[in-house]
Short mmCIF file of C-alpha atoms and ligand atoms in Angstrom, two decimals:
data_model
loop_
_atom_site.label_atom_id
_atom_site.label_comp_id
_atom_site.label_asym_id
_atom_site.label_seq_id
_atom_site.Cartn_x
_atom_site.Cartn_y
_atom_site.Cartn_z
CA UNK A 15 11.34 -23.59 11.49
CA UNK A 16 11.13 -20.02 9.96
CA UNK A 17 11.70 -17.01 11.98
CA UNK A 18 10.20 -13.51 11.49
CA UNK A 19 12.53 -10.66 12.01
CA UNK A 20 10.68 -7.40 12.94
CA UNK A 21 11.58 -3.73 13.41
CA UNK A 22 10.33 -1.28 16.00
CA UNK A 23 8.49 0.89 13.58
CA UNK A 24 6.41 -2.04 12.20
CA UNK A 25 6.39 -4.43 15.07
CA UNK A 26 2.60 -4.89 15.72
CA UNK A 27 2.17 -5.95 12.09
CA UNK A 28 5.19 -8.31 12.27
CA UNK A 29 3.92 -9.78 15.56
CA UNK A 30 0.41 -10.29 14.08
CA UNK A 31 2.06 -12.05 11.07
CA UNK A 32 4.00 -14.29 13.50
CA UNK A 33 0.83 -15.10 15.39
CA UNK A 34 -0.97 -15.89 12.19
CA UNK A 35 1.72 -18.30 11.04
CA UNK A 36 2.34 -19.74 14.41
CA UNK A 37 6.09 -19.06 14.13
CA UNK A 38 8.55 -17.09 16.38
CA UNK A 39 9.44 -13.54 15.97
CA UNK A 40 12.46 -11.60 17.11
CA UNK A 41 13.45 -7.95 16.68
CA UNK A 42 16.33 -6.41 14.84
CA UNK A 43 17.84 -3.70 17.06
CA UNK A 44 18.72 -0.34 15.56
CA UNK A 45 20.94 2.30 17.09
CA UNK A 46 21.29 5.67 15.34
CA UNK A 47 24.79 7.14 15.69
CA UNK A 48 25.02 10.79 16.09
CA UNK A 49 26.26 11.17 12.42
CA UNK A 50 23.11 9.48 11.06
CA UNK A 51 24.46 5.97 10.39
CA UNK A 52 22.79 2.99 11.98
CA UNK A 53 24.14 0.19 13.91
CA UNK A 54 22.05 -2.98 13.09
CA UNK A 55 22.09 -5.88 15.52
CA UNK A 56 20.49 -9.29 14.66
CA UNK A 57 19.37 -11.95 17.08
CA UNK A 58 21.88 -14.81 17.34
CA UNK A 59 21.36 -18.25 15.91
CA UNK A 60 18.99 -17.54 13.03
CA UNK A 61 17.38 -20.53 11.28
CA UNK A 62 17.91 -21.32 7.58
CA UNK A 63 14.80 -19.43 6.53
CA UNK A 64 13.64 -16.09 7.79
CA UNK A 65 10.92 -13.43 6.95
CA UNK A 66 11.81 -9.78 7.33
CA UNK A 67 8.72 -7.92 7.83
CA UNK A 68 8.88 -4.16 7.38
CA UNK A 69 6.92 -1.73 5.33
CA UNK A 70 8.91 0.59 3.04
CA UNK A 71 7.29 3.96 3.54
CA UNK A 72 9.89 6.62 4.29
CA UNK A 73 12.22 4.21 2.61
CA UNK A 74 15.74 5.64 2.34
CA UNK A 75 17.10 4.71 5.79
CA UNK A 76 14.95 1.57 5.88
CA UNK A 77 16.44 0.26 2.59
CA UNK A 78 19.94 0.52 3.92
CA UNK A 79 19.02 -1.11 7.29
CA UNK A 80 17.27 -3.92 5.36
CA UNK A 81 20.17 -4.62 3.16
CA UNK A 82 22.57 -4.61 6.15
CA UNK A 83 20.18 -7.02 7.91
CA UNK A 84 19.83 -9.35 4.96
CA UNK A 85 23.58 -9.43 4.46
CA UNK A 86 24.34 -10.08 8.13
CA UNK A 87 21.69 -12.81 8.19
CA UNK A 88 23.41 -14.46 5.10
CA UNK A 89 26.73 -14.25 7.03
CA UNK A 90 25.04 -16.31 9.83
CA UNK A 91 24.15 -18.91 7.33
CA UNK A 92 20.62 -17.99 6.39
CA UNK A 93 19.69 -19.53 3.06
CA UNK A 94 16.26 -18.07 2.24
CA UNK A 95 15.06 -14.53 3.03
CA UNK A 96 11.58 -13.42 2.33
CA UNK A 97 10.83 -9.65 2.54
CA UNK A 98 7.28 -8.83 3.58
CA UNK A 99 6.93 -5.12 2.70
CA UNK A 100 3.08 -4.36 2.48
CA UNK A 101 4.08 -0.86 1.11
CA UNK A 102 6.77 -1.20 -1.59
CA UNK A 103 8.63 2.08 -2.24
CA UNK A 104 9.90 3.59 -5.41
CA UNK A 105 7.30 1.87 -7.60
CA UNK A 106 5.79 5.02 -8.93
CA UNK A 107 8.89 6.31 -10.71
CA UNK A 108 8.60 3.76 -13.55
CA UNK A 109 9.83 5.80 -16.39
CA UNK A 110 11.93 8.96 -17.09
CA UNK A 111 9.30 11.61 -17.34
CA UNK A 112 12.00 14.10 -18.54
CA UNK A 113 15.50 13.80 -19.54
CA UNK A 114 17.91 12.64 -16.82
CA UNK A 115 15.35 11.29 -14.46
CA UNK A 116 16.39 8.01 -12.95
CA UNK A 117 13.90 5.12 -13.32
CA UNK A 118 14.01 4.31 -9.61
CA UNK A 119 11.55 1.39 -9.83
CA UNK A 120 13.99 -0.58 -11.84
CA UNK A 121 17.06 0.44 -9.77
CA UNK A 122 15.42 -0.27 -6.36
CA UNK A 123 13.82 -3.48 -7.76
CA UNK A 124 17.25 -4.72 -8.80
CA UNK A 125 18.68 -3.86 -5.44
CA UNK A 126 15.93 -5.84 -3.61
CA UNK A 127 16.43 -8.85 -5.88
CA UNK A 128 20.09 -8.95 -4.97
CA UNK A 129 19.31 -9.36 -1.22
CA UNK A 130 15.93 -11.19 -1.05
CA UNK A 131 14.82 -14.53 -2.43
CA UNK A 132 11.17 -13.49 -2.28
CA UNK A 133 9.39 -10.14 -1.91
CA UNK A 134 5.72 -10.14 -0.89
CA UNK A 135 3.74 -6.79 -1.11
CA UNK A 136 0.28 -5.34 -1.22
CA UNK A 137 -0.97 -3.57 -4.28
CA UNK A 138 2.35 -1.94 -5.50
CA UNK A 139 1.83 0.97 -7.71
CA UNK A 140 2.44 -0.79 -11.04
CA UNK A 141 1.17 1.17 -14.09
CA UNK A 142 3.46 0.77 -17.08
CA UNK A 143 4.48 -2.84 -16.08
CA UNK A 144 2.12 -5.62 -15.38
CA UNK A 145 4.02 -7.97 -13.13
CA UNK A 146 6.13 -7.18 -9.97
CA UNK A 147 8.70 -9.60 -11.29
CA UNK A 148 9.39 -7.12 -14.11
CA UNK A 149 10.44 -4.57 -11.43
CA UNK A 150 12.22 -7.11 -9.06
CA UNK A 151 13.84 -9.68 -11.43
CA UNK A 152 15.00 -13.19 -10.54
CA UNK A 153 13.05 -13.11 -7.30
CA UNK A 154 9.68 -14.73 -6.25
CA UNK A 155 8.02 -11.35 -6.29
CA UNK A 156 4.42 -11.65 -5.20
CA UNK A 157 1.65 -9.05 -5.44
CA UNK A 158 -1.32 -9.39 -2.97
CA UNK A 159 -4.30 -7.28 -2.93
CA UNK A 160 -6.19 -5.35 -0.18
CA UNK A 161 -9.46 -5.67 -1.90
CA UNK A 162 -10.77 -8.71 0.12
CA UNK A 163 -10.01 -6.97 3.29
CA UNK A 164 -11.59 -3.77 2.14
CA UNK A 165 -14.76 -5.54 0.97
CA UNK A 166 -15.12 -7.31 4.34
CA UNK A 167 -14.50 -4.10 6.26
CA UNK A 168 -17.06 -2.09 4.20
CA UNK A 169 -19.57 -5.02 4.44
CA UNK A 170 -19.55 -4.54 8.14
CA UNK A 171 -20.42 -0.84 7.92
CA UNK A 172 -22.81 -0.52 4.98
CA UNK A 173 -25.70 -2.22 3.30
CA UNK A 174 -25.54 -0.83 -0.28
CA UNK A 175 -22.64 1.73 -0.62
CA UNK A 176 -21.67 3.31 -3.95
CA UNK A 177 -17.99 2.66 -4.67
CA UNK A 178 -16.07 5.41 -6.48
CA UNK A 179 -12.58 5.42 -7.97
CA UNK A 180 -10.96 8.79 -8.42
CA UNK A 181 -8.95 7.79 -11.55
CA UNK A 182 -8.63 5.12 -14.15
CA UNK A 183 -5.94 3.30 -12.25
CA UNK A 184 -8.33 2.70 -9.43
CA UNK A 185 -10.87 0.78 -11.48
CA UNK A 186 -9.15 -2.49 -10.88
CA UNK A 187 -9.59 -2.21 -7.03
CA UNK A 188 -13.15 -0.60 -7.28
CA UNK A 189 -14.43 -3.47 -9.50
CA UNK A 190 -12.93 -6.11 -7.19
CA UNK A 191 -14.54 -4.52 -4.13
CA UNK A 192 -17.91 -3.80 -5.65
CA UNK A 193 -18.33 -7.23 -7.55
CA UNK A 194 -18.89 -9.59 -4.70
CA UNK A 195 -22.04 -7.73 -3.55
CA UNK A 196 -23.11 -6.11 -6.77
CA UNK A 197 -22.49 -2.73 -5.30
CA UNK A 198 -22.83 0.12 -7.84
CA UNK A 199 -19.59 1.79 -8.80
CA UNK A 200 -18.13 4.35 -11.10
CA UNK A 201 -14.73 5.66 -12.08
CA UNK A 202 -13.69 9.25 -12.49
CA UNK A 203 -11.05 10.67 -14.82
CA UNK A 204 -8.14 12.42 -13.30
CA UNK A 205 -5.58 14.82 -14.78
CA UNK A 206 -2.39 15.62 -12.72
CA UNK A 207 -0.64 18.87 -13.31
CA UNK A 208 1.88 18.68 -10.41
CA UNK A 209 2.47 16.98 -7.10
CA UNK A 210 -0.30 18.99 -5.52
CA UNK A 211 -2.60 19.96 -8.56
CA UNK A 212 -5.08 17.53 -9.85
CA UNK A 213 -8.45 17.65 -11.55
CA UNK A 214 -10.96 14.82 -11.01
CA UNK A 215 -13.88 14.79 -13.20
CA UNK A 216 -17.05 12.57 -13.45
CA UNK A 217 -18.42 14.29 -16.59
CA UNK A 218 -15.86 12.87 -19.04
CA UNK A 219 -17.51 11.16 -22.11
CA UNK A 220 -15.30 8.12 -21.40
CA UNK A 221 -17.06 7.65 -18.14
CA UNK A 222 -20.67 7.12 -19.19
CA UNK A 223 -21.44 4.97 -16.21
CA UNK A 224 -21.40 7.96 -13.93
CA UNK A 225 -24.13 9.65 -15.64
CA UNK A 226 -26.37 6.59 -15.01
CA UNK A 227 -25.55 6.74 -11.31
CA UNK A 228 -27.41 9.09 -9.02
CA UNK A 229 -25.32 9.79 -5.95
CA UNK A 230 -27.94 11.69 -4.11
CA UNK A 231 -28.77 10.20 -0.67
CA UNK A 232 -26.26 7.36 -1.31
CA UNK A 233 -23.36 6.26 1.03
CA UNK A 234 -20.37 6.90 -1.07
CA UNK A 235 -17.04 5.24 -0.71
CA UNK A 236 -13.95 6.54 -2.47
CA UNK A 237 -11.31 3.91 -2.95
CA UNK A 238 -7.69 4.47 -3.81
CA UNK A 239 -4.48 2.58 -3.41
CA UNK A 240 -2.35 5.55 -2.07
CA UNK A 241 -3.28 8.70 -0.30
CA UNK A 242 -0.29 11.02 -0.35
CA UNK A 243 -1.03 14.82 -0.66
CA UNK A 244 -4.78 13.74 -0.51
CA UNK A 245 -5.39 16.17 -3.43
CA UNK A 246 -6.91 13.33 -5.60
CA UNK A 247 -9.25 12.49 -2.74
CA UNK A 248 -10.02 16.07 -2.08
CA UNK A 249 -10.97 16.82 -5.69
CA UNK A 250 -13.19 13.60 -5.93
CA UNK A 251 -14.96 14.72 -2.60
CA UNK A 252 -15.58 18.22 -3.98
CA UNK A 253 -17.18 16.78 -7.13
CA UNK A 254 -19.24 14.11 -5.26
CA UNK A 255 -20.59 16.66 -2.70
CA UNK A 256 -22.33 18.46 -5.60
CA UNK A 257 -24.76 15.49 -5.77
CA UNK A 258 -25.75 15.60 -2.04
CA UNK A 259 -24.85 12.08 -1.01
CA UNK A 260 -25.92 10.71 2.38
CA UNK A 261 -22.31 10.23 3.41
CA UNK A 262 -18.87 10.14 1.99
CA UNK A 263 -16.18 7.84 3.18
CA UNK A 264 -12.70 7.20 2.03
CA UNK A 265 -10.74 3.94 2.16
CA UNK A 266 -7.14 3.60 1.02
CA UNK A 267 -4.66 0.82 1.24
CA UNK A 268 -1.51 2.83 1.84
CA UNK A 269 -2.08 5.89 4.02
CA UNK A 270 0.50 8.69 3.85
CA UNK A 271 -1.76 11.73 4.09
CA UNK A 272 1.24 13.99 4.17
CA UNK A 273 1.22 17.51 5.71
CA UNK A 274 -2.32 18.66 6.39
CA UNK A 275 -4.04 16.23 3.98
CA UNK A 276 -6.17 14.76 6.68
CA UNK A 277 -7.30 18.06 8.10
CA UNK A 278 -8.33 19.27 4.56
CA UNK A 279 -10.47 16.20 3.96
CA UNK A 280 -12.08 16.58 7.40
CA UNK A 281 -12.76 20.07 6.69
CA UNK A 282 -14.59 19.14 3.57
CA UNK A 283 -16.91 17.17 5.77
CA UNK A 284 -15.81 13.57 4.90
CA UNK A 285 -17.56 11.28 7.38
CA UNK A 286 -14.94 8.57 7.53
CA UNK A 287 -11.26 8.20 6.49
CA UNK A 288 -10.08 4.52 6.83
CA UNK A 289 -6.87 2.81 5.77
CA UNK A 290 -5.16 -0.51 6.12
CA UNK A 291 -2.15 -1.15 8.45
CA UNK A 292 0.20 -1.41 5.48
CA UNK A 293 1.62 1.91 6.80
CA UNK A 294 1.11 2.74 10.39
CA UNK A 295 -1.21 5.77 10.58
CA UNK A 296 -4.02 7.11 12.74
CA UNK A 297 -6.54 6.19 10.06
CA UNK A 298 -5.63 2.45 10.24
CA UNK A 299 -8.98 0.58 10.52
CA UNK A 300 -8.31 -2.79 9.04
CA UNK A 301 -5.49 -5.19 8.56
CA UNK A 302 -3.88 -6.68 5.40
CA UNK A 303 -1.56 -9.04 7.47
CA UNK A 304 -4.06 -11.82 7.22
CA UNK A 305 -3.84 -11.67 3.46
CA UNK A 306 -0.05 -11.98 3.74
CA UNK A 307 -0.43 -14.92 6.16
CA UNK A 308 -2.85 -16.74 3.88
CA UNK A 309 -0.28 -16.42 1.01
CA UNK A 310 2.57 -17.72 3.38
CA UNK A 311 0.45 -20.51 4.80
CA UNK A 312 -0.76 -21.69 1.29
CA UNK A 313 2.75 -21.69 -0.22
CA UNK A 314 4.84 -22.27 2.72
CA UNK A 315 7.14 -19.87 4.46
CA UNK A 316 9.76 -20.46 1.79
C1 R5P B 15 -2.23 7.55 -8.46
O1 R5P B 15 -2.29 7.07 -9.49
C2 R5P B 15 -2.52 6.89 -7.18
O2 R5P B 15 -3.40 5.78 -7.38
C3 R5P B 15 -3.15 7.90 -6.18
O3 R5P B 15 -4.35 8.35 -6.74
C4 R5P B 15 -2.17 8.96 -5.97
O4 R5P B 15 -0.86 8.49 -5.68
C5 R5P B 15 -2.67 9.85 -4.82
O5 R5P B 15 -1.79 10.95 -4.68
P1 R5P B 15 -2.28 12.28 -3.96
O6 R5P B 15 -2.83 11.91 -2.67
O7 R5P B 15 -1.03 12.97 -3.75
O8 R5P B 15 -3.20 12.92 -4.87
#
Protein backbone atom coordinates (compact mmCIF):
# COMPACT_ATOMS: atom_id res chain seq x y z
CA UNK A 1 0.00 0.00 0.00
CA UNK A 2 1.25 3.48 -0.85
CA UNK A 3 0.80 6.35 1.59
CA UNK A 4 0.52 10.05 0.79
CA UNK A 5 2.40 12.48 3.00
CA UNK A 6 0.84 15.94 3.02
CA UNK A 7 1.78 19.29 4.49
CA UNK A 8 -0.48 21.86 6.11
CA UNK A 9 0.01 24.41 3.30
CA UNK A 10 -1.15 21.99 0.59
CA UNK A 11 -3.40 19.67 2.54
CA UNK A 12 -6.73 20.00 0.63
CA UNK A 13 -4.98 19.04 -2.62
CA UNK A 14 -3.07 16.17 -0.98
CA UNK A 15 -6.34 14.91 0.57
CA UNK A 16 -8.06 15.12 -2.81
CA UNK A 17 -5.26 13.08 -4.37
CA UNK A 18 -5.57 10.47 -1.63
CA UNK A 19 -9.32 10.30 -2.23
CA UNK A 20 -8.90 9.94 -6.01
CA UNK A 21 -6.34 7.14 -5.52
CA UNK A 22 -8.21 5.52 -2.60
CA UNK A 23 -5.03 5.45 -0.53
CA UNK A 24 -4.38 6.77 2.97
CA UNK A 25 -2.86 10.14 3.78
CA UNK A 26 -0.92 11.31 6.80
CA UNK A 27 0.47 14.72 7.59
CA UNK A 28 4.08 15.73 8.12
CA UNK A 29 4.25 18.01 11.14
CA UNK A 30 6.41 21.13 10.88
CA UNK A 31 7.52 23.19 13.84
CA UNK A 32 9.31 26.48 13.29
CA UNK A 33 12.00 27.15 15.85
CA UNK A 34 12.53 30.80 16.83
CA UNK A 35 15.77 30.90 14.82
CA UNK A 36 13.96 29.95 11.58
CA UNK A 37 14.96 26.28 11.45
CA UNK A 38 12.23 23.67 11.07
CA UNK A 39 11.61 20.52 13.09
CA UNK A 40 10.11 17.91 10.75
CA UNK A 41 8.12 15.04 12.28
CA UNK A 42 6.99 12.16 10.08
CA UNK A 43 4.28 9.65 10.89
CA UNK A 44 5.59 6.34 12.23
CA UNK A 45 5.57 3.06 10.30
CA UNK A 46 5.75 4.27 6.73
CA UNK A 47 5.12 1.76 3.92
CA UNK A 48 7.75 0.93 1.30
CA UNK A 49 6.28 3.45 -1.16
CA UNK A 50 5.17 6.98 -0.39
CA UNK A 51 3.97 10.01 -2.34
CA UNK A 52 4.92 13.39 -0.98
CA UNK A 53 2.42 15.96 -2.22
CA UNK A 54 3.44 19.60 -1.88
CA UNK A 55 3.60 22.40 -4.41
CA UNK A 56 6.87 24.31 -4.60
CA UNK A 57 5.83 27.93 -4.76
CA UNK A 58 7.74 30.03 -2.17
CA UNK A 59 10.23 27.17 -2.38
CA UNK A 60 13.28 27.91 -0.25
CA UNK A 61 12.04 26.62 3.12
CA UNK A 62 9.93 23.95 1.44
CA UNK A 63 12.90 22.45 -0.40
CA UNK A 64 14.82 21.98 2.84
CA UNK A 65 11.75 20.50 4.54
CA UNK A 66 11.16 18.11 1.65
CA UNK A 67 14.76 16.93 1.69
CA UNK A 68 14.61 16.33 5.43
CA UNK A 69 11.29 14.50 4.97
CA UNK A 70 12.60 12.30 2.15
CA UNK A 71 15.81 11.47 4.03
CA UNK A 72 13.95 10.64 7.23
CA UNK A 73 11.55 8.45 5.25
CA UNK A 74 14.48 6.53 3.74
CA UNK A 75 15.84 6.05 7.26
CA UNK A 76 12.50 4.44 8.13
CA UNK A 77 12.97 1.99 5.27
CA UNK A 78 10.96 3.68 2.50
CA UNK A 79 12.20 2.42 -0.85
CA UNK A 80 10.36 4.52 -3.43
CA UNK A 81 9.44 8.18 -3.04
CA UNK A 82 7.36 10.11 -5.54
CA UNK A 83 7.22 13.88 -5.28
CA UNK A 84 3.99 15.42 -6.58
CA UNK A 85 4.78 19.12 -6.90
CA UNK A 86 2.16 20.64 -9.21
CA UNK A 87 4.22 23.85 -9.31
CA UNK A 88 7.90 23.10 -9.75
CA UNK A 89 10.24 25.87 -8.64
CA UNK A 90 13.40 27.24 -10.22
CA UNK A 91 12.58 25.99 -13.72
CA UNK A 92 12.71 29.49 -15.24
CA UNK A 93 16.40 30.14 -14.53
CA UNK A 94 17.58 27.70 -17.19
CA UNK A 95 20.62 29.62 -18.40
CA UNK A 96 23.08 32.22 -17.20
CA UNK A 97 21.64 35.41 -18.67
CA UNK A 98 24.72 37.29 -17.50
CA UNK A 99 28.14 36.25 -16.23
CA UNK A 100 28.08 34.64 -12.82
CA UNK A 101 24.37 33.82 -12.75
CA UNK A 102 23.69 30.35 -11.39
CA UNK A 103 21.66 28.01 -13.60
CA UNK A 104 19.24 27.23 -10.81
CA UNK A 105 17.16 24.83 -12.91
CA UNK A 106 20.04 22.37 -13.19
CA UNK A 107 21.11 22.75 -9.57
CA UNK A 108 17.65 22.30 -8.08
CA UNK A 109 16.84 19.54 -10.57
CA UNK A 110 19.95 17.61 -9.52
CA UNK A 111 19.07 18.11 -5.86
CA UNK A 112 15.57 16.68 -6.41
CA UNK A 113 16.97 13.73 -8.32
CA UNK A 114 19.11 12.80 -5.32
CA UNK A 115 16.12 12.50 -2.99
CA UNK A 116 13.17 11.42 -5.15
CA UNK A 117 12.67 8.41 -7.41
CA UNK A 118 9.94 10.12 -9.34
CA UNK A 119 8.79 13.74 -9.71
CA UNK A 120 5.39 14.63 -11.15
CA UNK A 121 4.53 18.20 -12.01
CA UNK A 122 2.14 20.27 -14.10
CA UNK A 123 3.39 22.41 -16.99
CA UNK A 124 6.82 23.28 -15.65
CA UNK A 125 8.38 26.31 -17.27
CA UNK A 126 10.67 24.55 -19.75
CA UNK A 127 11.88 26.72 -22.58
CA UNK A 128 15.39 25.92 -23.55
CA UNK A 129 15.08 22.22 -22.73
CA UNK A 130 12.37 19.91 -24.01
CA UNK A 131 12.10 17.25 -21.33
CA UNK A 132 11.84 17.48 -17.59
CA UNK A 133 14.33 14.60 -17.35
CA UNK A 134 16.95 16.97 -18.76
CA UNK A 135 16.39 19.16 -15.69
CA UNK A 136 15.91 16.32 -13.20
CA UNK A 137 18.24 13.55 -14.36
CA UNK A 138 18.13 9.86 -13.33
CA UNK A 139 14.58 10.18 -12.07
CA UNK A 140 11.18 9.36 -13.49
CA UNK A 141 10.36 13.01 -14.16
CA UNK A 142 6.85 13.40 -15.50
CA UNK A 143 5.28 16.50 -16.99
CA UNK A 144 1.50 16.68 -16.99
CA UNK A 145 -0.62 19.42 -18.53
CA UNK A 146 -3.42 21.56 -17.16
CA UNK A 147 -4.92 22.03 -20.62
CA UNK A 148 -7.61 19.31 -20.37
CA UNK A 149 -8.79 20.70 -17.05
CA UNK A 150 -8.80 24.24 -18.50
CA UNK A 151 -10.77 23.16 -21.59
CA UNK A 152 -13.42 21.39 -19.48
CA UNK A 153 -13.69 24.39 -17.19
CA UNK A 154 -14.07 26.86 -20.06
CA UNK A 155 -16.56 24.62 -21.82
CA UNK A 156 -18.83 24.90 -18.78
CA UNK A 157 -18.71 28.72 -19.03
CA UNK A 158 -18.63 29.69 -22.72
CA UNK A 159 -20.05 28.58 -26.05
CA UNK A 160 -17.49 29.96 -28.47
CA UNK A 161 -14.73 31.85 -26.68
CA UNK A 162 -11.65 33.17 -28.46
CA UNK A 163 -8.47 31.93 -26.82
CA UNK A 164 -5.49 34.25 -26.68
CA UNK A 165 -1.90 33.54 -25.70
CA UNK A 166 0.10 36.57 -24.60
CA UNK A 167 3.45 35.27 -25.88
CA UNK A 168 4.99 32.67 -28.14
CA UNK A 169 5.56 30.26 -25.27
CA UNK A 170 1.84 30.09 -24.55
CA UNK A 171 1.07 28.75 -28.01
CA UNK A 172 1.40 25.12 -26.87
CA UNK A 173 -1.32 25.56 -24.24
CA UNK A 174 -3.56 27.79 -26.34
CA UNK A 175 -3.59 25.30 -29.21
CA UNK A 176 -4.32 22.34 -26.90
CA UNK A 177 -7.20 24.21 -25.26
CA UNK A 178 -8.73 25.55 -28.46
CA UNK A 179 -8.35 22.45 -30.65
CA UNK A 180 -10.98 20.07 -29.14
CA UNK A 181 -13.80 22.57 -29.82
CA UNK A 182 -12.31 24.37 -32.80
CA UNK A 183 -12.32 27.58 -30.81
CA UNK A 184 -10.54 30.43 -32.54
CA UNK A 185 -7.21 31.46 -31.11
CA UNK A 186 -4.33 33.82 -31.63
CA UNK A 187 -0.90 34.37 -30.14
CA UNK A 188 0.67 37.72 -29.33
CA UNK A 189 4.34 38.54 -29.25
CA UNK A 190 5.96 39.68 -26.04
CA UNK A 191 9.12 41.54 -25.21
CA UNK A 192 10.27 41.62 -21.62
CA UNK A 193 12.55 44.46 -20.56
CA UNK A 194 12.65 43.73 -16.82
CA UNK A 195 10.72 41.81 -14.15
CA UNK A 196 7.87 44.32 -14.36
CA UNK A 197 8.22 45.84 -17.84
CA UNK A 198 6.78 43.95 -20.78
CA UNK A 199 5.33 44.83 -24.12
CA UNK A 200 2.63 42.64 -25.64
CA UNK A 201 1.75 43.19 -29.26
CA UNK A 202 -0.78 41.69 -31.62
CA UNK A 203 0.36 43.59 -34.65
CA UNK A 204 3.60 41.76 -35.29
CA UNK A 205 4.01 40.49 -38.80
CA UNK A 206 4.90 37.08 -37.38
CA UNK A 207 1.40 36.83 -35.97
CA UNK A 208 -0.74 37.14 -39.07
CA UNK A 209 -3.56 35.07 -37.60
CA UNK A 210 -4.46 37.92 -35.31
CA UNK A 211 -5.28 40.24 -38.14
CA UNK A 212 -7.85 37.71 -39.35
CA UNK A 213 -9.53 37.62 -35.96
CA UNK A 214 -12.05 40.24 -35.03
CA UNK A 215 -12.26 40.37 -31.24
CA UNK A 216 -15.16 42.81 -31.15
CA UNK A 217 -18.12 41.45 -29.15
CA UNK A 218 -16.28 38.16 -28.52
CA UNK A 219 -15.68 36.42 -25.19
CA UNK A 220 -11.91 36.53 -24.87
CA UNK A 221 -9.93 34.12 -22.72
CA UNK A 222 -6.27 34.92 -22.10
CA UNK A 223 -4.34 31.76 -21.20
CA UNK A 224 -0.92 31.59 -19.57
CA UNK A 225 1.03 29.11 -17.50
CA UNK A 226 2.19 31.52 -14.81
CA UNK A 227 0.87 34.84 -13.55
CA UNK A 228 3.57 36.42 -11.44
CA UNK A 229 3.65 40.23 -11.51
CA UNK A 230 0.63 40.06 -13.83
CA UNK A 231 2.29 42.52 -16.22
CA UNK A 232 2.12 40.11 -19.17
CA UNK A 233 -1.61 39.73 -18.64
CA UNK A 234 -2.12 43.45 -18.00
CA UNK A 235 -0.46 44.38 -21.28
CA UNK A 236 -2.48 41.75 -23.15
CA UNK A 237 -5.71 43.08 -21.62
CA UNK A 238 -4.86 46.67 -22.59
CA UNK A 239 -4.30 45.65 -26.22
CA UNK A 240 -7.38 43.43 -26.40
CA UNK A 241 -9.68 46.10 -24.92
CA UNK A 242 -8.97 48.31 -27.92
CA UNK A 243 -11.11 45.93 -29.97
CA UNK A 244 -14.17 46.15 -27.67
CA UNK A 245 -14.69 42.49 -26.83
CA UNK A 246 -17.82 41.32 -25.03
CA UNK A 247 -15.80 40.07 -22.07
CA UNK A 248 -12.21 39.38 -21.08
CA UNK A 249 -11.32 36.47 -18.81
CA UNK A 250 -7.95 35.24 -17.64
CA UNK A 251 -7.10 31.65 -16.88
CA UNK A 252 -3.70 30.51 -15.63
CA UNK A 253 -2.26 27.30 -14.30
CA UNK A 254 0.06 28.66 -11.63
CA UNK A 255 -1.30 31.71 -9.80
CA UNK A 256 1.21 33.87 -7.98
CA UNK A 257 -0.32 37.29 -8.70
CA UNK A 258 2.31 38.95 -6.52
CA UNK A 259 1.82 42.34 -4.84
CA UNK A 260 -1.16 44.17 -6.34
CA UNK A 261 -1.29 42.22 -9.62
CA UNK A 262 -4.87 41.11 -9.03
CA UNK A 263 -6.08 44.63 -8.18
CA UNK A 264 -4.46 46.04 -11.32
CA UNK A 265 -6.18 43.45 -13.50
CA UNK A 266 -9.51 44.04 -11.79
CA UNK A 267 -9.08 47.78 -12.26
CA UNK A 268 -8.67 47.17 -16.00
CA UNK A 269 -12.14 45.65 -15.98
CA UNK A 270 -11.23 42.00 -16.45
CA UNK A 271 -14.44 40.00 -16.01
CA UNK A 272 -13.00 36.77 -14.59
CA UNK A 273 -9.65 35.68 -13.21
CA UNK A 274 -9.36 31.93 -12.76
CA UNK A 275 -6.52 29.60 -11.81
CA UNK A 276 -5.90 25.96 -11.04
CA UNK A 277 -5.21 24.75 -7.52
CA UNK A 278 -1.55 24.01 -8.33
CA UNK A 279 -0.82 26.97 -6.03
CA UNK A 280 -3.36 27.82 -3.33
CA UNK A 281 -4.78 31.25 -4.27
CA UNK A 282 -8.07 33.14 -4.04
CA UNK A 283 -8.48 32.78 -7.83
CA UNK A 284 -8.44 28.94 -7.71
CA UNK A 285 -11.44 27.75 -9.72
CA UNK A 286 -10.57 24.27 -10.98
CA UNK A 287 -8.34 21.40 -9.92
CA UNK A 288 -5.39 19.71 -11.57
CA UNK A 289 -5.30 16.97 -8.95
CA UNK A 290 -7.47 14.67 -11.10
CA UNK A 291 -4.85 14.92 -13.82
CA UNK A 292 -2.19 13.76 -11.35
CA UNK A 293 -4.46 10.98 -10.10
CA UNK A 294 -5.12 9.71 -13.64
CA UNK A 295 -1.37 9.50 -14.24
CA UNK A 296 -0.74 7.65 -10.97
CA UNK A 297 -3.70 5.32 -11.49
CA UNK A 298 -2.58 4.49 -15.01
CA UNK A 299 1.04 3.85 -14.19
CA UNK A 300 0.68 2.68 -10.59
CA UNK A 301 1.68 4.63 -7.57
CA UNK A 302 5.24 3.48 -8.07
C1 LIG B 1 6.68 33.61 -19.36
O1 LIG B 1 7.18 33.16 -20.36
C2 LIG B 1 5.51 32.96 -18.71
O2 LIG B 1 4.80 32.15 -19.59
C3 LIG B 1 4.59 34.01 -18.12
O3 LIG B 1 4.06 34.77 -19.19
C4 LIG B 1 5.31 34.89 -17.18
O4 LIG B 1 6.00 34.14 -16.20
C5 LIG B 1 4.36 35.86 -16.52
O5 LIG B 1 5.08 36.72 -15.71
P1 LIG B 1 4.46 38.09 -15.23
O6 LIG B 1 3.12 37.83 -14.63
O7 LIG B 1 5.45 38.60 -14.21
O8 LIG B 1 4.39 39.01 -16.43
